[in-house]
C-alpha cells in the first residue's frame, strides 16, 4: 500500500493533481465507506410479501387458536404434547408438499429463511450444508422415525414416555419451524398463487401459539419471524356484518 501511495504522489504533479487534492479524494472515499465492509453498501433487504396486510388477514378460521392448545383437564401433559406434535408434523409436511416441486436444488441451494441459513446435524453431530429439499427430507424422515417409535411416542395404554421426551419434542418443533420459515421466505408467492396462504397463515399461527404455550422453543430461535408472528397473532378486527332490513 505504501508503494502505491508513493507512486500516486510522484505522478500527481504530472497529472496536474496536488497532494491536497489527492488526500481530500482519499478521505472522501474513506468517509463514504466508514462502518461498511470494503466501503460497500449493505445488501438491500428483500421485501417480505407475506407481511402485506392483504395477505396476513387471510385465515381459514376466525377464532382464538389458543383455545385449541390449552391442556385439557385430566389429560396427561406428555400425551397432549405427543398428540399435537404428531398432528403438526403431518400438517406441515402436507403444507410443504404443495410447493415441493418449486423447491429444488437449483432454486434453493441452501436451507434459508430471512438472513439465516440452517445446517443439518446428523446423529454424530456432523454439520452439513445441504439444499433446502435435502434439509426438509432429512427433517421429515427423522421426525417420522421418532413419532412412529413406540418407545418414544407410546400409543399403548400404560406405557411410559421416556425421560428425554420433552427435549425430543423441542427438537422436532425446532425443525418444523425451520420448514415453515423457509416456505414463507422462499415460496410464499407460489403459495398465494395456489390460494393456500390462508391455510399457511392459520397453520403457522396455530403452531406458534402451541410452542409458546408450552415453552417449546427459545424466543431467540423464532425471532427471525417475529414480524410475521406479531402480524398473525394479533387478533383481527371484527368484520362488518351485512344486516338485511325487511320492508
Short mmCIF file of N, CA, C and O in Angstrom, two decimals, residues 9-77:
data_model
loop_
_atom_site.label_atom_id
_atom_site.label_comp_id
_atom_site.label_asym_id
_atom_site.label_seq_id
_atom_site.Cartn_x
_atom_site.Cartn_y
_atom_site.Cartn_z
N UNK A 9 1.68 9.79 -5.38
CA UNK A 9 2.18 11.11 -5.00
C UNK A 9 3.20 11.61 -6.02
O UNK A 9 3.26 12.80 -6.33
N UNK A 10 4.01 10.69 -6.55
CA UNK A 10 5.02 11.10 -7.53
C UNK A 10 4.38 11.54 -8.84
O UNK A 10 4.85 12.44 -9.50
N UNK A 11 3.27 10.90 -9.22
CA UNK A 11 2.65 11.19 -10.50
C UNK A 11 1.69 12.37 -10.43
O UNK A 11 1.26 12.87 -11.44
N UNK A 12 1.38 12.78 -9.24
CA UNK A 12 0.39 13.83 -9.09
C UNK A 12 0.76 15.11 -9.81
O UNK A 12 -0.07 15.68 -10.52
N UNK A 13 1.99 15.65 -9.66
CA UNK A 13 2.31 16.89 -10.37
C UNK A 13 2.16 16.76 -11.87
O UNK A 13 1.67 17.65 -12.54
N UNK A 14 2.55 15.58 -12.40
CA UNK A 14 2.49 15.38 -13.84
C UNK A 14 1.05 15.39 -14.33
O UNK A 14 0.74 15.83 -15.41
N UNK A 15 0.16 14.86 -13.51
CA UNK A 15 -1.23 14.79 -13.90
C UNK A 15 -2.01 16.02 -13.50
O UNK A 15 -3.23 16.08 -13.67
N UNK A 16 -1.33 16.98 -12.93
CA UNK A 16 -2.00 18.21 -12.55
C UNK A 16 -2.76 18.10 -11.25
O UNK A 16 -3.64 18.90 -10.98
N UNK A 17 -2.48 17.06 -10.42
CA UNK A 17 -3.16 16.86 -9.15
C UNK A 17 -2.23 17.24 -8.01
O UNK A 17 -1.08 16.82 -7.98
N UNK A 18 -2.72 18.04 -7.09
CA UNK A 18 -1.91 18.41 -5.94
C UNK A 18 -2.04 17.37 -4.86
O UNK A 18 -2.99 16.57 -4.86
N UNK A 19 -1.11 17.37 -3.94
CA UNK A 19 -1.14 16.42 -2.82
C UNK A 19 -2.41 16.62 -2.02
O UNK A 19 -3.04 15.65 -1.57
N UNK A 20 -2.82 17.85 -1.85
CA UNK A 20 -4.03 18.16 -1.07
C UNK A 20 -5.27 17.57 -1.72
O UNK A 20 -6.14 17.02 -1.05
N UNK A 21 -5.33 17.68 -3.05
CA UNK A 21 -6.49 17.14 -3.76
C UNK A 21 -6.57 15.62 -3.63
O UNK A 21 -7.65 15.06 -3.46
N UNK A 22 -5.42 14.95 -3.68
CA UNK A 22 -5.38 13.50 -3.56
C UNK A 22 -5.85 13.09 -2.18
O UNK A 22 -6.66 12.17 -2.01
N UNK A 23 -5.35 13.76 -1.14
CA UNK A 23 -5.73 13.42 0.22
C UNK A 23 -7.21 13.66 0.46
O UNK A 23 -7.87 12.91 1.16
N UNK A 24 -7.74 14.73 -0.12
CA UNK A 24 -9.17 15.02 0.03
C UNK A 24 -10.01 13.92 -0.62
O UNK A 24 -11.04 13.49 -0.08
N UNK A 25 -9.53 13.47 -1.79
CA UNK A 25 -10.26 12.42 -2.50
C UNK A 25 -10.24 11.11 -1.72
O UNK A 25 -11.24 10.42 -1.58
N UNK A 26 -9.05 10.78 -1.18
CA UNK A 26 -8.92 9.55 -0.38
C UNK A 26 -9.78 9.64 0.88
O UNK A 26 -10.48 8.71 1.26
N UNK A 27 -9.76 10.81 1.51
CA UNK A 27 -10.56 11.00 2.73
C UNK A 27 -12.05 10.86 2.45
O UNK A 27 -12.79 10.31 3.26
N UNK A 28 -12.47 11.36 1.30
CA UNK A 28 -13.88 11.26 0.92
C UNK A 28 -14.30 9.81 0.76
O UNK A 28 -15.38 9.39 1.20
N UNK A 29 -13.44 9.00 0.14
CA UNK A 29 -13.74 7.59 -0.06
C UNK A 29 -13.80 6.86 1.27
O UNK A 29 -14.68 6.03 1.52
N UNK A 30 -12.85 7.19 2.17
CA UNK A 30 -12.82 6.54 3.47
C UNK A 30 -14.05 6.88 4.29
O UNK A 30 -14.62 6.04 4.97
N UNK A 31 -14.48 8.16 4.25
CA UNK A 31 -15.67 8.55 5.00
C UNK A 31 -16.91 7.87 4.45
O UNK A 31 -17.80 7.48 5.18
N UNK A 32 -16.95 7.72 3.13
CA UNK A 32 -18.09 7.08 2.49
C UNK A 32 -18.19 5.62 2.89
O UNK A 32 -19.28 5.07 3.07
N UNK A 33 -17.03 4.99 3.07
CA UNK A 33 -17.03 3.57 3.41
C UNK A 33 -16.99 3.29 4.89
O UNK A 33 -16.91 2.15 5.31
N UNK A 34 -17.06 4.31 5.74
CA UNK A 34 -16.97 4.12 7.17
C UNK A 34 -18.14 3.29 7.68
O UNK A 34 -19.28 3.58 7.41
N UNK A 35 -17.81 2.26 8.44
CA UNK A 35 -18.85 1.43 9.03
C UNK A 35 -19.41 0.39 8.08
O UNK A 35 -20.30 -0.36 8.44
N UNK A 36 -18.91 0.35 6.87
CA UNK A 36 -19.39 -0.63 5.89
C UNK A 36 -18.21 -1.44 5.37
O UNK A 36 -17.22 -0.87 4.94
N UNK A 37 -18.24 -2.73 5.42
CA UNK A 37 -17.13 -3.57 4.95
C UNK A 37 -16.74 -3.23 3.52
O UNK A 37 -17.59 -3.24 2.63
N UNK A 38 -15.47 -2.93 3.32
CA UNK A 38 -14.93 -2.62 1.99
C UNK A 38 -15.62 -1.43 1.33
O UNK A 38 -15.56 -1.26 0.12
N UNK A 39 -16.31 -0.63 2.13
CA UNK A 39 -16.98 0.55 1.57
C UNK A 39 -18.21 0.22 0.77
O UNK A 39 -18.78 1.05 0.09
N UNK A 40 -18.68 -1.04 0.83
CA UNK A 40 -19.84 -1.45 0.06
C UNK A 40 -21.11 -1.24 0.86
O UNK A 40 -21.14 -1.39 2.07
N UNK A 41 -22.16 -0.90 0.17
CA UNK A 41 -23.44 -0.73 0.84
C UNK A 41 -23.98 -2.10 1.24
O UNK A 41 -23.80 -3.08 0.52
N UNK A 42 -24.63 -2.18 2.41
CA UNK A 42 -25.21 -3.46 2.81
C UNK A 42 -26.29 -3.88 1.83
O UNK A 42 -26.95 -3.03 1.24
N UNK A 43 -26.46 -5.17 1.63
CA UNK A 43 -27.46 -5.63 0.66
C UNK A 43 -28.86 -5.17 1.06
O UNK A 43 -29.21 -5.16 2.23
N UNK A 44 -29.63 -4.78 0.06
CA UNK A 44 -31.00 -4.34 0.31
C UNK A 44 -31.85 -5.53 0.75
O UNK A 44 -31.84 -6.58 0.11
N UNK A 45 -32.57 -5.35 1.85
CA UNK A 45 -33.40 -6.44 2.37
C UNK A 45 -34.57 -6.69 1.43
O UNK A 45 -35.25 -5.78 1.01
N UNK A 46 -34.75 -7.94 1.12
CA UNK A 46 -35.83 -8.31 0.21
C UNK A 46 -37.19 -8.05 0.86
O UNK A 46 -37.37 -8.29 2.05
N UNK A 47 -38.11 -7.55 0.07
CA UNK A 47 -39.44 -7.26 0.59
C UNK A 47 -40.12 -8.54 1.02
O UNK A 47 -40.13 -9.53 0.30
N UNK A 48 -40.71 -8.50 2.20
CA UNK A 48 -41.41 -9.66 2.74
C UNK A 48 -42.89 -9.55 2.36
O UNK A 48 -43.68 -8.94 3.07
N UNK A 49 -43.26 -10.16 1.27
CA UNK A 49 -44.63 -10.06 0.78
C UNK A 49 -45.63 -10.68 1.76
O UNK A 49 -46.79 -10.27 1.79
N UNK A 50 -45.16 -11.63 2.54
CA UNK A 50 -46.09 -12.28 3.47
C UNK A 50 -46.54 -11.36 4.61
O UNK A 50 -47.42 -11.71 5.38
N UNK A 51 -45.93 -10.16 4.69
CA UNK A 51 -46.34 -9.19 5.72
C UNK A 51 -47.38 -8.20 5.21
O UNK A 51 -47.90 -7.40 5.99
N UNK A 52 -47.68 -8.25 3.92
CA UNK A 52 -48.70 -7.34 3.37
C UNK A 52 -50.04 -7.63 4.04
O UNK A 52 -50.44 -8.78 4.19
N UNK A 53 -50.72 -6.55 4.41
CA UNK A 53 -51.99 -6.68 5.14
C UNK A 53 -53.01 -7.50 4.36
O UNK A 53 -53.82 -8.23 4.95
N UNK A 54 -52.97 -7.40 3.04
CA UNK A 54 -53.95 -8.14 2.23
C UNK A 54 -53.76 -9.65 2.36
O UNK A 54 -54.68 -10.42 2.10
N UNK A 55 -52.56 -10.07 2.77
CA UNK A 55 -52.28 -11.49 2.94
C UNK A 55 -52.41 -11.95 4.39
O UNK A 55 -52.92 -13.04 4.66
N UNK A 56 -51.92 -11.14 5.33
CA UNK A 56 -51.95 -11.56 6.73
C UNK A 56 -53.36 -11.67 7.29
O UNK A 56 -53.59 -12.39 8.26
N UNK A 57 -54.30 -10.98 6.68
CA UNK A 57 -55.68 -11.04 7.19
C UNK A 57 -56.42 -12.30 6.73
O UNK A 57 -57.52 -12.58 7.20
N UNK A 58 -55.80 -13.06 5.82
CA UNK A 58 -56.47 -14.24 5.28
C UNK A 58 -56.19 -15.45 6.19
O UNK A 58 -55.04 -15.83 6.40
N UNK A 59 -57.25 -16.01 6.74
CA UNK A 59 -57.16 -17.21 7.58
C UNK A 59 -58.29 -18.15 7.18
O UNK A 59 -59.19 -17.78 6.45
N UNK A 60 -58.22 -19.36 7.69
CA UNK A 60 -59.31 -20.30 7.43
C UNK A 60 -60.21 -20.47 8.65
O UNK A 60 -61.22 -21.16 8.60
N UNK A 61 -59.80 -19.85 9.77
CA UNK A 61 -60.63 -19.83 10.97
C UNK A 61 -60.62 -18.41 11.53
O UNK A 61 -59.69 -17.65 11.28
N UNK A 62 -61.64 -18.05 12.29
CA UNK A 62 -61.71 -16.69 12.82
C UNK A 62 -61.88 -16.68 14.34
O UNK A 62 -62.42 -15.74 14.90
N UNK A 63 -61.39 -17.75 15.02
CA UNK A 63 -61.47 -17.76 16.47
C UNK A 63 -60.07 -17.85 17.08
O UNK A 63 -59.09 -18.07 16.37
N UNK A 64 -60.00 -17.66 18.39
CA UNK A 64 -58.73 -17.66 19.09
C UNK A 64 -58.15 -19.08 19.11
O UNK A 64 -58.71 -19.98 19.73
N UNK A 65 -57.01 -19.25 18.45
CA UNK A 65 -56.42 -20.58 18.35
C UNK A 65 -55.84 -21.08 19.67
O UNK A 65 -55.56 -22.28 19.81
N UNK A 66 -55.68 -20.18 20.62
CA UNK A 66 -55.16 -20.63 21.92
C UNK A 66 -56.12 -21.62 22.57
O UNK A 66 -55.71 -22.48 23.35
N UNK A 67 -57.38 -21.51 22.25
CA UNK A 67 -58.37 -22.45 22.80
C UNK A 67 -58.06 -23.88 22.39
O UNK A 67 -58.45 -24.84 23.08
N UNK A 68 -57.37 -24.04 21.27
CA UNK A 68 -57.07 -25.38 20.77
C UNK A 68 -55.82 -25.99 21.40
O UNK A 68 -55.61 -27.21 21.29
N UNK A 69 -54.98 -25.18 22.03
CA UNK A 69 -53.70 -25.70 22.53
C UNK A 69 -53.64 -25.83 24.04
O UNK A 69 -52.76 -26.51 24.56
N UNK A 70 -54.54 -25.17 24.75
CA UNK A 70 -54.53 -25.25 26.21
C UNK A 70 -54.75 -26.69 26.66
O UNK A 70 -55.61 -27.40 26.14
N UNK A 71 -53.94 -27.13 27.62
CA UNK A 71 -54.01 -28.50 28.11
C UNK A 71 -55.38 -28.76 28.77
O UNK A 71 -55.73 -28.10 29.76
N UNK A 72 -56.13 -29.70 28.25
CA UNK A 72 -57.43 -30.02 28.84
C UNK A 72 -57.27 -30.66 30.22
O UNK A 72 -56.24 -31.27 30.52
N UNK A 73 -58.28 -30.52 31.04
CA UNK A 73 -58.25 -31.16 32.35
C UNK A 73 -58.22 -32.68 32.20
O UNK A 73 -58.80 -33.25 31.29
N UNK A 74 -57.50 -33.29 33.15
CA UNK A 74 -57.41 -34.76 33.23
C UNK A 74 -56.70 -35.39 32.03
O UNK A 74 -56.80 -36.59 31.80
N UNK A 75 -55.97 -34.56 31.24
CA UNK A 75 -55.17 -35.09 30.14
C UNK A 75 -53.71 -34.97 30.52
O UNK A 75 -53.25 -33.91 30.94
N UNK A 76 -52.98 -36.07 30.38
CA UNK A 76 -51.55 -36.06 30.69
C UNK A 76 -50.81 -35.12 29.76
O UNK A 76 -51.07 -35.08 28.54
N UNK A 77 -49.87 -34.35 30.31
CA UNK A 77 -49.14 -33.36 29.51
C UNK A 77 -48.39 -34.01 28.35
O UNK A 77 -48.45 -33.52 27.21
#
